[in-house]
PDB file of C-alpha atoms in Angstrom:
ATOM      1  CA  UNK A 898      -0.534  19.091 -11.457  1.00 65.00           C
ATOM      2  CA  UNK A 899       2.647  20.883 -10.104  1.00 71.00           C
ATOM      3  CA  UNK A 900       6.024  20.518 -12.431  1.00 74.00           C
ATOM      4  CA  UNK A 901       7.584  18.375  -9.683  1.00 77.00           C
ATOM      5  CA  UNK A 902       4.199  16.399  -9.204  1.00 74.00           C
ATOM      6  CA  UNK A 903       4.507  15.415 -13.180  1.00 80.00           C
ATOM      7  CA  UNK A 904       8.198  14.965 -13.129  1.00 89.00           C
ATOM      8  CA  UNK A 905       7.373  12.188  -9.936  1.00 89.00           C
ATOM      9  CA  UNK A 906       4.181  10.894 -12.487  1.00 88.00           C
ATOM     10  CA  UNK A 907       6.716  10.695 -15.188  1.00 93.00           C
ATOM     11  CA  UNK A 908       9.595   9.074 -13.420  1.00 94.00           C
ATOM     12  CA  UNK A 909       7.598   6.527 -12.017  1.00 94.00           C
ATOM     13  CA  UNK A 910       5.485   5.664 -14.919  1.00 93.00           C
ATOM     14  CA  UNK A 911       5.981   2.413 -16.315  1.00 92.00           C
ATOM     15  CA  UNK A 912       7.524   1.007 -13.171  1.00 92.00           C
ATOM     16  CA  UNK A 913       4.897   1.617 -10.109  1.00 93.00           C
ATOM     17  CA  UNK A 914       1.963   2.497 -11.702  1.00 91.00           C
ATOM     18  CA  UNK A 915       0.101  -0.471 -11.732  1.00 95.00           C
ATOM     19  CA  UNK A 916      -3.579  -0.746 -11.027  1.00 96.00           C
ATOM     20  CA  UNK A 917      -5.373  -3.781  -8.945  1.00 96.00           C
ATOM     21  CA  UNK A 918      -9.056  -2.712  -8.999  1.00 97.00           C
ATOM     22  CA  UNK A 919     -12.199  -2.965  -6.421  1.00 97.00           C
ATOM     23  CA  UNK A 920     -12.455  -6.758  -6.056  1.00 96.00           C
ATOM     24  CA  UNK A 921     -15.716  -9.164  -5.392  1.00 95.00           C
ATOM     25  CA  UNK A 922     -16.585  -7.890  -2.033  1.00 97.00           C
ATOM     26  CA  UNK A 923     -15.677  -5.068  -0.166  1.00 98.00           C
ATOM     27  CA  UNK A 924     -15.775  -3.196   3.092  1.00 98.00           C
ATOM     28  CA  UNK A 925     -15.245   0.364   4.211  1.00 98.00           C
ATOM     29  CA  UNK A 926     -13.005   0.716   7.152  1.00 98.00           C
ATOM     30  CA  UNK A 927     -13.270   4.507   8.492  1.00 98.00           C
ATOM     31  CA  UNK A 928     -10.192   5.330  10.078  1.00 98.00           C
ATOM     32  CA  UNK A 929     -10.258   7.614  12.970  1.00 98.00           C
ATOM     33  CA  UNK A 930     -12.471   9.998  12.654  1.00 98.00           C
ATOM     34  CA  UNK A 931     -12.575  11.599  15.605  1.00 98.00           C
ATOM     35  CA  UNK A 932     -13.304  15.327  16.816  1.00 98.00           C
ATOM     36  CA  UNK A 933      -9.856  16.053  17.966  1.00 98.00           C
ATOM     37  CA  UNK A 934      -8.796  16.595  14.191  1.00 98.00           C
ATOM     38  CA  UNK A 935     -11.919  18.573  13.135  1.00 98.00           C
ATOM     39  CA  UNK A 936     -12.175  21.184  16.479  1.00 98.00           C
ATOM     40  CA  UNK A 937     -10.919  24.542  15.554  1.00 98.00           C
ATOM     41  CA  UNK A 938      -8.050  25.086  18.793  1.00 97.00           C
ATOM     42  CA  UNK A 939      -7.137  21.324  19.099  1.00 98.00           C
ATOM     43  CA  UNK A 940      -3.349  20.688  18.620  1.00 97.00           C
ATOM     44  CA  UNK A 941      -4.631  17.903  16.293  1.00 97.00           C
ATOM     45  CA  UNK A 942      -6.905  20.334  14.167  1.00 98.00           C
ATOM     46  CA  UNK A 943      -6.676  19.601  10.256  1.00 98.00           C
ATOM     47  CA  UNK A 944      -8.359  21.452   7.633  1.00 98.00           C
ATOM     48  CA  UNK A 945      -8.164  18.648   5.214  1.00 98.00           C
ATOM     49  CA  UNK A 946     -10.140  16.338   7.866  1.00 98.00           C
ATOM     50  CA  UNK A 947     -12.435  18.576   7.926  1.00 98.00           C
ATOM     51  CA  UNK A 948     -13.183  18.301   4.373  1.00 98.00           C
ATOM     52  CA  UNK A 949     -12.689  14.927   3.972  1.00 98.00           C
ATOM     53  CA  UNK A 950     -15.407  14.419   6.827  1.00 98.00           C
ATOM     54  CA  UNK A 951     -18.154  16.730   5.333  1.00 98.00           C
ATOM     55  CA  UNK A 952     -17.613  14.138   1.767  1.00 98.00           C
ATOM     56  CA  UNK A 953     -18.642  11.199   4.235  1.00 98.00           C
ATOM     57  CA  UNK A 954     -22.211  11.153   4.323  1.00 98.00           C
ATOM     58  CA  UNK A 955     -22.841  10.305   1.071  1.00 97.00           C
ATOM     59  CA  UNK A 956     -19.992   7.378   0.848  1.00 98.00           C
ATOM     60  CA  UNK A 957     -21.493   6.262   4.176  1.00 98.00           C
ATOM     61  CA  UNK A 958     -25.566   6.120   3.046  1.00 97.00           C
ATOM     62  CA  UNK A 959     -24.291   4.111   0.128  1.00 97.00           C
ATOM     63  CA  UNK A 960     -22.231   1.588   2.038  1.00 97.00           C
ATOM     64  CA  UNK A 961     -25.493   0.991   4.020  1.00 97.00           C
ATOM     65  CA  UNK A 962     -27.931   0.902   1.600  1.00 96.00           C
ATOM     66  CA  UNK A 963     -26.202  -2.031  -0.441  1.00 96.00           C
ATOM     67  CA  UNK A 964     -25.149  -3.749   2.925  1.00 96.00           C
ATOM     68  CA  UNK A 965     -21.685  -3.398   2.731  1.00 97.00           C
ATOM     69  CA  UNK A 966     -19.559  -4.327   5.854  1.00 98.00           C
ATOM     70  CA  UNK A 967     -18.867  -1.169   7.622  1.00 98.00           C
ATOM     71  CA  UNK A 968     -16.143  -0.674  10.552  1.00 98.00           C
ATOM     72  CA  UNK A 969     -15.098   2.089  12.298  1.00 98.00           C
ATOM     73  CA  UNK A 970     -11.635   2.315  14.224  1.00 98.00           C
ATOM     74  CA  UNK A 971     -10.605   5.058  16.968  1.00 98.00           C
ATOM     75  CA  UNK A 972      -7.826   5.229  19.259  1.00 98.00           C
ATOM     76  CA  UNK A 973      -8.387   5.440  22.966  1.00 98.00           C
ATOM     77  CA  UNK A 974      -5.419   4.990  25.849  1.00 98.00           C
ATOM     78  CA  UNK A 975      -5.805   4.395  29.765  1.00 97.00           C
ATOM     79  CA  UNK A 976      -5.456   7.497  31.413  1.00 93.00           C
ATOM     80  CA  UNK A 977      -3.862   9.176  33.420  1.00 92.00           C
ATOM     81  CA  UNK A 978      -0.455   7.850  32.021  1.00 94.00           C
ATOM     82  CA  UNK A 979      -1.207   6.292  28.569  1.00 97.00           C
ATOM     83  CA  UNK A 980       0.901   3.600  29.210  1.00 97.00           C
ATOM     84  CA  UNK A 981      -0.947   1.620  26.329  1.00 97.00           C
ATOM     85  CA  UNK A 982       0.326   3.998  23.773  1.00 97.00           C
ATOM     86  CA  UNK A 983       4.528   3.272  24.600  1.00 97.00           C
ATOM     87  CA  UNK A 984       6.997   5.030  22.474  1.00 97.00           C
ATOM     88  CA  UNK A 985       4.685   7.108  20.216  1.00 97.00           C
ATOM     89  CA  UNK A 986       2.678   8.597  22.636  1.00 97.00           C
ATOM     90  CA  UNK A 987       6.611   9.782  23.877  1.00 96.00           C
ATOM     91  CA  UNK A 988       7.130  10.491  20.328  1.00 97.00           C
ATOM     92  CA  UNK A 989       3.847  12.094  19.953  1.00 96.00           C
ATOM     93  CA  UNK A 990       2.595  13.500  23.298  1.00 96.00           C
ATOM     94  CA  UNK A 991      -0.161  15.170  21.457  1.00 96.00           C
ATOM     95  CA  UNK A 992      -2.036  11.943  21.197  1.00 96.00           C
ATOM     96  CA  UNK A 993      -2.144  11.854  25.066  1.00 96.00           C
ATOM     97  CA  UNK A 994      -5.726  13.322  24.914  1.00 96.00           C
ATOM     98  CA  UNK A 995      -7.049  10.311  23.330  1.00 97.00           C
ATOM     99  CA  UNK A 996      -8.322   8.694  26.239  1.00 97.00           C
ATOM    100  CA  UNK A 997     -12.244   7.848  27.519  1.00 97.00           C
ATOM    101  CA  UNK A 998     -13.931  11.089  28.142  1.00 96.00           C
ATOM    102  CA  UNK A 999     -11.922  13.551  26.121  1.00 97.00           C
ATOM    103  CA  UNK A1000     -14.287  15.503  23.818  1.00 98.00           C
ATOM    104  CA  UNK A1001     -11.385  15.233  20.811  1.00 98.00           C
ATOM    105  CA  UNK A1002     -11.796  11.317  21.242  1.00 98.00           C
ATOM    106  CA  UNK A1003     -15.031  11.285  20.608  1.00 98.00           C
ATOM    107  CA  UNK A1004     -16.434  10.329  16.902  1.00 98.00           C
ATOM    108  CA  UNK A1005     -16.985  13.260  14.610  1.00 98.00           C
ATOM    109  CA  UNK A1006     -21.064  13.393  14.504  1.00 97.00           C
ATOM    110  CA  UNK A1007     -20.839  13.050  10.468  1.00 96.00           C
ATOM    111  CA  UNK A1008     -19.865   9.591  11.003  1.00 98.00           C
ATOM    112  CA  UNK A1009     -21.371   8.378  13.999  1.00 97.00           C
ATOM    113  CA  UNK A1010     -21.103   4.416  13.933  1.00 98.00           C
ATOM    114  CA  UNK A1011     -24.384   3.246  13.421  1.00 98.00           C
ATOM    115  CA  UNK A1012     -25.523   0.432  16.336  1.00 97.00           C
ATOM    116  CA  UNK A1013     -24.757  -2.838  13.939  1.00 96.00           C
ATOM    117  CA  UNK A1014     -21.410  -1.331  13.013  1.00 98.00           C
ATOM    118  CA  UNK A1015     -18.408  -2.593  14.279  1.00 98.00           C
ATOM    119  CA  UNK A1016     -15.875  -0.406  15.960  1.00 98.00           C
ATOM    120  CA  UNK A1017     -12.175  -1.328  16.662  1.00 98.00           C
ATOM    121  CA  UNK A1018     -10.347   0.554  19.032  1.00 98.00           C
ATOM    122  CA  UNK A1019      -6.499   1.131  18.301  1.00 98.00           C
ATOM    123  CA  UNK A1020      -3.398   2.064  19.957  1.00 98.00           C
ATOM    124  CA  UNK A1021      -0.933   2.579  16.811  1.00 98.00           C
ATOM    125  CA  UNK A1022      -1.374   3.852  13.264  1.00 98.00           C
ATOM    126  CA  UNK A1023      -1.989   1.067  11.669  1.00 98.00           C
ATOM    127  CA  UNK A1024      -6.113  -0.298  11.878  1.00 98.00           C
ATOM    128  CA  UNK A1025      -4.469  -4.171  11.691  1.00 98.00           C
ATOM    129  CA  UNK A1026      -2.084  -3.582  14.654  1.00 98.00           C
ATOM    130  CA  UNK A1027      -3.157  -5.126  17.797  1.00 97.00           C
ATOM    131  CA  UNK A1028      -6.870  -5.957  16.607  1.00 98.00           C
ATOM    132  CA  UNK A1029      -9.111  -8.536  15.253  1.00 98.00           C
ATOM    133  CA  UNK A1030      -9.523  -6.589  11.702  1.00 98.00           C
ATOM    134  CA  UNK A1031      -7.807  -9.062   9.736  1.00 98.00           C
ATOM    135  CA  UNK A1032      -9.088 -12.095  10.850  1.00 98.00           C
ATOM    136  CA  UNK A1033     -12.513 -10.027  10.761  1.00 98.00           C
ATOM    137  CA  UNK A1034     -12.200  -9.466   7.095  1.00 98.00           C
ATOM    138  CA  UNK A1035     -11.167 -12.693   6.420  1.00 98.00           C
ATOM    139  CA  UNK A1036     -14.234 -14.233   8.051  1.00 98.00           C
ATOM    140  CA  UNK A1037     -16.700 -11.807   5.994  1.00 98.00           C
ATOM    141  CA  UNK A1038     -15.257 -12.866   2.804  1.00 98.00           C
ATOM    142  CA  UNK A1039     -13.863  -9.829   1.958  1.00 98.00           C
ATOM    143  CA  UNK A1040     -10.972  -9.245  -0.248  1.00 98.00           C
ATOM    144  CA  UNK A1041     -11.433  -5.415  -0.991  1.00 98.00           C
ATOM    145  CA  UNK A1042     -10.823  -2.694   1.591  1.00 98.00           C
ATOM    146  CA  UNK A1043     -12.052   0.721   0.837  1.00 98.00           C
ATOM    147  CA  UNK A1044     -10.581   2.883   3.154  1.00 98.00           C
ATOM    148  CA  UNK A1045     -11.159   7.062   4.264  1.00 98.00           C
ATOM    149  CA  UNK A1046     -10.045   8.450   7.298  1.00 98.00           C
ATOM    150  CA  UNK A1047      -7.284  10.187   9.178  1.00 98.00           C
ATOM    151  CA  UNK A1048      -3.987  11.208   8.707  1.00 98.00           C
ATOM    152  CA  UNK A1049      -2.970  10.469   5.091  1.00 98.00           C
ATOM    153  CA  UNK A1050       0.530  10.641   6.122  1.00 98.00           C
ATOM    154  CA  UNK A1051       0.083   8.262   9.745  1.00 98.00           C
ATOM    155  CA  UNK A1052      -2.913   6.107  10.374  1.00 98.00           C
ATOM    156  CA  UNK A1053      -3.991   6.028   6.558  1.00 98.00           C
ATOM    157  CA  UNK A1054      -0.998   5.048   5.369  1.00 98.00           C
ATOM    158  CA  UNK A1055       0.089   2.759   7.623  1.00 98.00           C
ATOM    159  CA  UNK A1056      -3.254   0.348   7.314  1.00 98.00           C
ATOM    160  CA  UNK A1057      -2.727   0.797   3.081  1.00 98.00           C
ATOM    161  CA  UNK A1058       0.636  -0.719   3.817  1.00 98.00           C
ATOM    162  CA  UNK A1059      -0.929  -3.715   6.268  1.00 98.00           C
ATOM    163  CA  UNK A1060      -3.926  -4.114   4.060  1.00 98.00           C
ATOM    164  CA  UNK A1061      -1.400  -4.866   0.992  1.00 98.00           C
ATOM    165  CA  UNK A1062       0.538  -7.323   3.392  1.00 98.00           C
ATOM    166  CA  UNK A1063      -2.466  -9.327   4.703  1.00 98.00           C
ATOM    167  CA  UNK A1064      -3.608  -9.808   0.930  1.00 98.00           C
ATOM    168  CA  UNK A1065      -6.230  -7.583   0.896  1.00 98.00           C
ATOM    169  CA  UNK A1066      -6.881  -5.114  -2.191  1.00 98.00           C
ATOM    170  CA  UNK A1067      -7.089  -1.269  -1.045  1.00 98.00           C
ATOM    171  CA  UNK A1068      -8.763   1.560  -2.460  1.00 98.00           C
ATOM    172  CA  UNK A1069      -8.313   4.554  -0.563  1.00 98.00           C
ATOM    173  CA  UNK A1070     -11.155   7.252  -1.682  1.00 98.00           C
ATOM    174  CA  UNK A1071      -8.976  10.639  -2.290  1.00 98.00           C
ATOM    175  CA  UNK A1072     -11.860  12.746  -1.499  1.00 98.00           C
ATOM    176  CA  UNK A1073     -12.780  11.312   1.755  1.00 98.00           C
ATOM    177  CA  UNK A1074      -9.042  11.016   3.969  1.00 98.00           C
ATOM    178  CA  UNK A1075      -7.287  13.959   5.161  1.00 98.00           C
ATOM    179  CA  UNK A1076      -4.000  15.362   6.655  1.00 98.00           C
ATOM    180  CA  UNK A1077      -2.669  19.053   8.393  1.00 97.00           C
ATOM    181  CA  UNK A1078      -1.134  19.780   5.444  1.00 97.00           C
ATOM    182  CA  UNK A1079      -1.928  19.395   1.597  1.00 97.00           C
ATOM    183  CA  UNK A1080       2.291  18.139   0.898  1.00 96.00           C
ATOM    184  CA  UNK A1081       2.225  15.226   3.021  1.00 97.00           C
ATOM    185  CA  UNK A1082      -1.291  14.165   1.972  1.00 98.00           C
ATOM    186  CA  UNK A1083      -0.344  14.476  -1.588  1.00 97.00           C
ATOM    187  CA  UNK A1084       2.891  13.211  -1.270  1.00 97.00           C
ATOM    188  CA  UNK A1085       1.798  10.058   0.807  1.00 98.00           C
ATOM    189  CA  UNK A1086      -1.191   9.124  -1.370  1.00 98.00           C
ATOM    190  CA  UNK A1087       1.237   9.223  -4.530  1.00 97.00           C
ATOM    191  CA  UNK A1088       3.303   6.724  -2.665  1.00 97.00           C
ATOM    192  CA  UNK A1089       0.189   4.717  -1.571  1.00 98.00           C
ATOM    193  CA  UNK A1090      -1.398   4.826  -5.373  1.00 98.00           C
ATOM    194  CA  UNK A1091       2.299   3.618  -7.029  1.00 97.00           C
ATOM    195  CA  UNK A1092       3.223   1.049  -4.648  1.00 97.00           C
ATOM    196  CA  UNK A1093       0.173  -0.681  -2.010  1.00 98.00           C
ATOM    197  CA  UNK A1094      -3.097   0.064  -3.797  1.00 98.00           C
ATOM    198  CA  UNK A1095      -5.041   2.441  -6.138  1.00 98.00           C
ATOM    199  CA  UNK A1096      -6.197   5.860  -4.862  1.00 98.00           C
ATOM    200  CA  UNK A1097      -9.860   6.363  -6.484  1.00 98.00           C
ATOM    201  CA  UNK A1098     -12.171   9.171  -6.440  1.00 98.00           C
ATOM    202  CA  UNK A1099     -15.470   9.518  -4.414  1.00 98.00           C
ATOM    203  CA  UNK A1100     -17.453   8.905  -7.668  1.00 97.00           C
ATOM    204  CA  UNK A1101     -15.344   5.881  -8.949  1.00 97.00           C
ATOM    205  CA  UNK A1102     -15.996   4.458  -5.430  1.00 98.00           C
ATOM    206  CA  UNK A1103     -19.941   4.911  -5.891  1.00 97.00           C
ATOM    207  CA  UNK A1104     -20.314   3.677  -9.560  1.00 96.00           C
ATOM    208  CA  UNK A1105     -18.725   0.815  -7.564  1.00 96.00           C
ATOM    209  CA  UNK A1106     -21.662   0.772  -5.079  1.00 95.00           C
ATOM    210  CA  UNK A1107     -23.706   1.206  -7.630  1.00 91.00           C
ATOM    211  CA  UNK A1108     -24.791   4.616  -6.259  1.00 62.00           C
ATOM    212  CA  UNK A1109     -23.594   7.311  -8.748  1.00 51.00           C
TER     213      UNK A1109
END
């Protein structure tokens, strides 16, 4: 741990450090995992997506093999003009290529939704914004959200915050999201662990499955 990475642990301890814990049932919601962030040459290219992809399989055989509710989200727009993206695809024109047909919108072959998987397609950052999940959830019975994907810093972060505020319990598996950068992925799941849910390991998540 860096000196100003302890003297964050230390300042916060005591005041947003609590823990909620993996609840009675659970689902994993894999956030945008799509080939744009993991092609060497794309604008979106991240290393740390890369990496956080290759730790999938193993999270993802588990999931299935104890029948736990898996959904996938992506984002897609309406070409030519995106108009279904508004101010962030003005704020971030880089998402433009996002749209039906684009090799970087397609789903990263690691985590290829499986035929009975659900997959929600997304305009914003947030996986609750402008879809069904919530309501979705809700009618599974599920009050635990495990959650990997991509950014940390964007899409990641914003569904942690949702998840909190539709009074769901989220665990967001360190080893398996990923951002462009190691600051803002460190930076943004400190935030996440200290105020909207617990960041966990890849092996804490599994003794959870039951799958260590």
């Amino acid at each position: 741990m860096t000196q100003h990475a302890q003297e964050a642990s230390d300042n916060y301890k005591g005041v947003w450090d609590g823990r909620i814990g993996f609840g009675d049932k659970a689902a994993l919601v894999v956030v945008d995992f799509m080939q744009g962030y993991t092609t060497p040459g794309s604008p979106l290219f991240a290393q740390g997506v890369v990496e956080a992809v290759a730790r999938m399989p193993r999270l993802l055989a588990a999931a299935r093999e104890t029948q736990l509710p898996v959904i996938h989200t992506n984002i897609l727009y309406q070409a030519p003009d995106q108009r279904d993206g508004g101010i962030w695809v003005k704020k971030a024109p880089v998402m433009r290529a996002m749209v039906p047909g684009n090799p970087y919108a397609a789903f990263c072959e690691e985590v290829t939704p499986a035929e009975d998987e659900l997959v929600m397609t997304k305009q914003y950052a947030s996986a609750f914004f402008g879809t069904s999940l919530a309501s979705t959830l809700v009618a599974m019975g599920v009050d635990t959200l495990i959650l990997t994907g991509c950014s940390t810093s964007g899409c990641i972060r914003a569904t942690a915050v949702d998840g909190l505020q539709h009074g769901f319990r989220v665990m967001v598996v360190r080893d398996c999201v990923g951002d462009r950068h190691p600051a803002p992925h460190e930076a943004n799941l400190f935030d996440i662990d200290s105020k909207y849910g617990d960041v966990v390991s890849l092996d804490e998540t599994l003794d959870y499955l039951g799958r260590s």
